[in-house]
XYZ file of N, CA and C in Angstrom:
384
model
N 0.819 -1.198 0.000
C 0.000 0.000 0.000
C 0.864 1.264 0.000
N 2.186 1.152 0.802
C 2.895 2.222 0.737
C 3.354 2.925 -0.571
N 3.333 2.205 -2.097
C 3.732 2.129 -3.290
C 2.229 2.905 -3.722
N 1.184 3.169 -3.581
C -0.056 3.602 -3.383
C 0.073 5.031 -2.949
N 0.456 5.316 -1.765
C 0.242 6.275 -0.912
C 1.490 7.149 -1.247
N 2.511 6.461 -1.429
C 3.836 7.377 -1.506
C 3.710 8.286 -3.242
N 2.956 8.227 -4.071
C 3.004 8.956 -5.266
C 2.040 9.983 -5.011
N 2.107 10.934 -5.844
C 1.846 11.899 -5.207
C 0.322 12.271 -5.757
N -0.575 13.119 -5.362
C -1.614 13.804 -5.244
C -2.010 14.341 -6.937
N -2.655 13.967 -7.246
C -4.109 13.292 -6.668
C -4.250 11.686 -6.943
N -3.286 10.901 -7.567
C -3.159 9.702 -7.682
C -4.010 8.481 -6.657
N -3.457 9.057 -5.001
C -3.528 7.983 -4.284
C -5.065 8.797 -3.742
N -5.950 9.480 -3.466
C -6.882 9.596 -3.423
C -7.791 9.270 -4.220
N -7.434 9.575 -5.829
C -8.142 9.218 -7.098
C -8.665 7.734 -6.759
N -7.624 6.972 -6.591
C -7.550 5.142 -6.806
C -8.492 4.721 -5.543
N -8.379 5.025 -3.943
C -9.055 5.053 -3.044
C -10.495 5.242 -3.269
N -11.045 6.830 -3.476
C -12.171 7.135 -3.960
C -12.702 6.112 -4.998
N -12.158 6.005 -6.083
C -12.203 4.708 -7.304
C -12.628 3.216 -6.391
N -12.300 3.186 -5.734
C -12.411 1.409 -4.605
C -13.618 1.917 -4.294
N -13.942 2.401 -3.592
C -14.750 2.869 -2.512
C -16.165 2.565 -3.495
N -16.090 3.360 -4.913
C -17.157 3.986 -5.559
C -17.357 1.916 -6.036
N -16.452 1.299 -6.289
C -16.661 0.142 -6.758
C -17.303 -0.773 -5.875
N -17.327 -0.832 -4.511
C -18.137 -1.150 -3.512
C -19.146 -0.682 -3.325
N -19.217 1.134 -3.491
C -20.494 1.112 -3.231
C -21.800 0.591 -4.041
N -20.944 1.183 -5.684
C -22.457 0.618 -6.381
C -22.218 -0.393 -6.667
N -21.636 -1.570 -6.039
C -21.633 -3.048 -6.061
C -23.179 -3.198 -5.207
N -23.380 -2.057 -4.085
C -24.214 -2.711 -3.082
C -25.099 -2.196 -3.247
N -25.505 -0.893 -3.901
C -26.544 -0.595 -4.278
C -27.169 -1.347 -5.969
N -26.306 -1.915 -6.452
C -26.973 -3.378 -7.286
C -27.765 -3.876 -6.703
N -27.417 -4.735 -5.552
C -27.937 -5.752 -4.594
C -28.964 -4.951 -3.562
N -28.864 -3.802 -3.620
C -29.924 -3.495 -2.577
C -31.257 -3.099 -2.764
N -32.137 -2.588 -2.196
C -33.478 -2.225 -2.815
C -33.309 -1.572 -3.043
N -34.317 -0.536 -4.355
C -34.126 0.341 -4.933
C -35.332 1.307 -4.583
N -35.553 2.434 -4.633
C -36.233 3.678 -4.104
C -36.533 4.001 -2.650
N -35.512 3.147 -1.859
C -35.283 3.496 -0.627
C -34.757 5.028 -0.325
N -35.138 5.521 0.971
C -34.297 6.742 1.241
C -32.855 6.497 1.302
N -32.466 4.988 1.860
C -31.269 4.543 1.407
C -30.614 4.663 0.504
N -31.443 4.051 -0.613
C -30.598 4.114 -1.842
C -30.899 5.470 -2.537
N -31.553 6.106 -2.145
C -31.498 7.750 -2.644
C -29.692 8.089 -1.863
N -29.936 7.891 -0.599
C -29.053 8.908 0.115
C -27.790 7.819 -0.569
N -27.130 7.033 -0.803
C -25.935 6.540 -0.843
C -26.347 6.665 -2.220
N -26.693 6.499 -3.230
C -26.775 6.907 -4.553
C -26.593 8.862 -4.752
N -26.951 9.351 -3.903
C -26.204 10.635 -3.879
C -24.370 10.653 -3.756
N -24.296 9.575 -2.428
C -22.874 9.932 -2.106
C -22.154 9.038 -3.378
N -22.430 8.258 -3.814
C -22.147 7.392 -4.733
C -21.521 8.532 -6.173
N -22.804 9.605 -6.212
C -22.366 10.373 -7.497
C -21.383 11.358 -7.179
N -21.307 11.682 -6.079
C -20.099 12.890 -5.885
C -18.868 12.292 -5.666
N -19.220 10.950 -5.242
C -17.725 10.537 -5.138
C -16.936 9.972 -6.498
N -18.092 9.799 -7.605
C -17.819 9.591 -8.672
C -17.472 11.004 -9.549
N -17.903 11.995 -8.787
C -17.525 13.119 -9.890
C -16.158 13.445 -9.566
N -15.793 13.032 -8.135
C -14.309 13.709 -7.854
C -13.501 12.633 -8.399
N -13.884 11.404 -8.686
C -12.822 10.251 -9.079
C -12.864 11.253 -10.664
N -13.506 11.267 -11.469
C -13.615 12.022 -12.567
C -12.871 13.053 -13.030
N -13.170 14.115 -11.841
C -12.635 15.304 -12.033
C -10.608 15.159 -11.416
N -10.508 14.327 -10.690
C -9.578 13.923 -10.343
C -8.401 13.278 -11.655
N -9.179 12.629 -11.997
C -8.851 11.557 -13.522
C -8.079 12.893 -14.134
N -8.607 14.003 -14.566
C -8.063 15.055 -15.624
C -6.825 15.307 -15.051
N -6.323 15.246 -13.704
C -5.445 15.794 -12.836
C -4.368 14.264 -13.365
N -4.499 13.491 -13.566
C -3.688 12.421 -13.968
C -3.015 11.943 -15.565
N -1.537 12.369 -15.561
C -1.438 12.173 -16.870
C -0.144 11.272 -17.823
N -0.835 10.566 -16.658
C 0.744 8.864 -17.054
C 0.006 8.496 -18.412
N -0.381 8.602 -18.896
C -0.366 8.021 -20.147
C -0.540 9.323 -21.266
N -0.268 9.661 -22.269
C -0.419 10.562 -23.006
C -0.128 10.645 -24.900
N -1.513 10.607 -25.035
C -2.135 10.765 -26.440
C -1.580 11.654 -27.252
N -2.338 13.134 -26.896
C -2.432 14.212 -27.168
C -1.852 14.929 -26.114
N -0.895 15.515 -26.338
C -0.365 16.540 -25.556
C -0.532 15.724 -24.139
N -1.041 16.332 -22.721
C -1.121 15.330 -21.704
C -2.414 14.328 -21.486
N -2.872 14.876 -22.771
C -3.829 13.863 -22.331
C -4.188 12.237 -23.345
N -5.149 11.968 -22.514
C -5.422 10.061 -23.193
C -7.111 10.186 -23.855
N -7.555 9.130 -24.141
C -8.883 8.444 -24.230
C -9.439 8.312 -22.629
N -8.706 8.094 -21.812
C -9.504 7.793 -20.614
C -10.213 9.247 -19.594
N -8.994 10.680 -20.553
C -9.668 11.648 -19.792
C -11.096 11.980 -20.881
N -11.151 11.464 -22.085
C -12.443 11.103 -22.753
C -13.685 10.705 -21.862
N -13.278 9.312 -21.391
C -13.972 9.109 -20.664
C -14.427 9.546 -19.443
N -13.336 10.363 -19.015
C -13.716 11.648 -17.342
C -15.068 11.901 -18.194
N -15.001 12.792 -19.024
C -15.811 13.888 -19.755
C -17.071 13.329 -19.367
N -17.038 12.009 -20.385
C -18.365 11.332 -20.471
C -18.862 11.267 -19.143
N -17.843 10.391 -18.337
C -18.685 10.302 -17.098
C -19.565 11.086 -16.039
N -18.830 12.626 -16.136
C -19.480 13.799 -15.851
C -20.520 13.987 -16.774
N -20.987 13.651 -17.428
C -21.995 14.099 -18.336
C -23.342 13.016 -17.897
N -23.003 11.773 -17.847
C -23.512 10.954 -17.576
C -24.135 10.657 -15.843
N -23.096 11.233 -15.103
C -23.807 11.290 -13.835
C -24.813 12.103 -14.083
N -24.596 13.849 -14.374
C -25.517 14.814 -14.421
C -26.740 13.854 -14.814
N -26.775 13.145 -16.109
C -27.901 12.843 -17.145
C -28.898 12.145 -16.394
N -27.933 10.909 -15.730
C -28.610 9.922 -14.826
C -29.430 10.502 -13.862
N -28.918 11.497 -13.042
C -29.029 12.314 -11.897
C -30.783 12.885 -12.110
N -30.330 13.282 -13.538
C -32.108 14.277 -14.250
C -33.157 13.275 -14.678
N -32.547 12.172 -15.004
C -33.722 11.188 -15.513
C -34.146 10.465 -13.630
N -33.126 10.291 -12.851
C -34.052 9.646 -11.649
C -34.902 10.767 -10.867
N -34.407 11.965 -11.080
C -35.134 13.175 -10.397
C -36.760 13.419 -11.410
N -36.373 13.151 -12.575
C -38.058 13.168 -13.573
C -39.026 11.927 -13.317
N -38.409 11.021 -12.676
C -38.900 9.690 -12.699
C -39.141 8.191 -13.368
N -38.203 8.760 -14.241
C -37.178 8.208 -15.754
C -37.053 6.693 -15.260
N -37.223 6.222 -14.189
C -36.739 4.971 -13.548
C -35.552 4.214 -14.295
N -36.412 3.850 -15.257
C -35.820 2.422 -16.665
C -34.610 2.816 -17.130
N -34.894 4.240 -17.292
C -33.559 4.627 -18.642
C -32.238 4.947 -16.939
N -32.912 5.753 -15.943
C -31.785 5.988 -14.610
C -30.829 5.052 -14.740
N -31.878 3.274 -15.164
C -31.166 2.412 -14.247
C -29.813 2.100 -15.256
N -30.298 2.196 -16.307
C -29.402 1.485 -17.994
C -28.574 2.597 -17.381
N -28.403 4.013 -17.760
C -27.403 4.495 -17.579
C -26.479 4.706 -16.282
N -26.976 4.397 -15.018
C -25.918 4.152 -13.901
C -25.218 2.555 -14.192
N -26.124 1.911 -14.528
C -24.887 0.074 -15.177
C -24.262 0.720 -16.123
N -24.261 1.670 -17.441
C -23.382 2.137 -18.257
C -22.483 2.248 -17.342
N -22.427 3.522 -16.327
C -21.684 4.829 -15.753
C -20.780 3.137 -14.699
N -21.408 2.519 -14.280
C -20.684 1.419 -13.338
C -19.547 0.423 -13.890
N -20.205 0.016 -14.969
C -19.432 -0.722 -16.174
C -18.645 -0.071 -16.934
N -19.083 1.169 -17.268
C -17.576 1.794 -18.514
C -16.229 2.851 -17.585
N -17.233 3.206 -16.794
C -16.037 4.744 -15.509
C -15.331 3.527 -14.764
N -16.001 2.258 -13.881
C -15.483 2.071 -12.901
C -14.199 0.413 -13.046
N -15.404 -0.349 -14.073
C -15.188 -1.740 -14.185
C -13.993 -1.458 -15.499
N -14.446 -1.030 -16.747
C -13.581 -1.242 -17.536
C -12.046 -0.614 -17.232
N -12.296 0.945 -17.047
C -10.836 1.526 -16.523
C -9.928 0.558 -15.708
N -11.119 0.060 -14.615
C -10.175 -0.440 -13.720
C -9.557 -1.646 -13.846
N -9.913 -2.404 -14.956
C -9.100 -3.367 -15.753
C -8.088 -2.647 -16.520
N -8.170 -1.598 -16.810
C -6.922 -1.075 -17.634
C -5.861 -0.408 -16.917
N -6.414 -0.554 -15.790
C -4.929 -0.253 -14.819
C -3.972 -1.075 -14.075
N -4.735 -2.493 -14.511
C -4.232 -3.301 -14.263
C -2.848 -3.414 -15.364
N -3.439 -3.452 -16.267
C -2.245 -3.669 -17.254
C -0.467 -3.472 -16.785
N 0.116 -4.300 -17.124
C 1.583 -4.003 -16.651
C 2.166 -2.916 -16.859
N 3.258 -2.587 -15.910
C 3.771 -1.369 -16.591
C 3.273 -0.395 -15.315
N 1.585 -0.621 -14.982
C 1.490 0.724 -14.620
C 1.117 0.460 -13.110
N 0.937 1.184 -12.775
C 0.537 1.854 -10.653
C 0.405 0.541 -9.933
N -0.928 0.395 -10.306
C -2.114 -0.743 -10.335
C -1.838 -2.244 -10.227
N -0.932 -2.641 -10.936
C -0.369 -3.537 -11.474
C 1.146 -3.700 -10.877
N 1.318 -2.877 -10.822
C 2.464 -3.272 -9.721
C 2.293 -3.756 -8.405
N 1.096 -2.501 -7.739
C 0.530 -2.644 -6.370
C -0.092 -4.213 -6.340
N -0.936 -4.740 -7.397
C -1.160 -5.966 -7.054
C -0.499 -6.773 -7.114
N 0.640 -7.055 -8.217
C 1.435 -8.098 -8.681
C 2.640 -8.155 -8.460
């Protein structure tokens, strides 16, 4: 963990926040849905996803274009996509809320975080 913690800012918060957000909406999968529960941790769920996001732009080990990648692509999206999600469960959108938070769970949290696995980088060291 020290290989984690010792690089510097915003890295080791980014990756933390990133865990956290992968547990939570692991459990709000499994949990009931239109609870005040799952209102209130589906709130904390999105802010902690906007700072993993907004955090992401602050990160620039890999580089495309100038400092940036495809994955700060995907920051973009994901900010766009919380907001979207955010307006369709507040209209009462239910169906479409749900498709796009499994998007926002599956493409921000699950896929990236297989791609950091990849050798070479942070992630992948820390585990392997």
């Amino acid at each position: 963990m020290d290989l984690l913690l010792n690089q510097p800012q915003p890295i080791p918060s980014h990756a933390l926040v990133a865990l956290a957000c992968v547990l939570l909406g692991g459990f709000q999968f499994v949990s009931a849905k239109g609870t005040p529960q799952h209102r209130w941790l589906g709130r904390l769920w999105v802010c902690a996803m906007i700072y993993v996001a907004v955090t992401s732009l602050f990160i620039h080990d890999i580089k495309f274009w100038g400092l940036f990648s495809p994955i700060h692509l995907l920051s973009l999206w994901t900010l766009f996509s919380l907001a979207y999600a955010t307006h369709l469960a507040r209209s009462g959108r239910i169906k479409q809320h749900r498709i796009w938070m499994i998007a926002l769970y599956g493409l921000a949290l699950i896929v990236t975080g297989v791609f950091t696995l990849w050798p070479g980088r942070l992630m992948h060291d820390l585990l392997f």
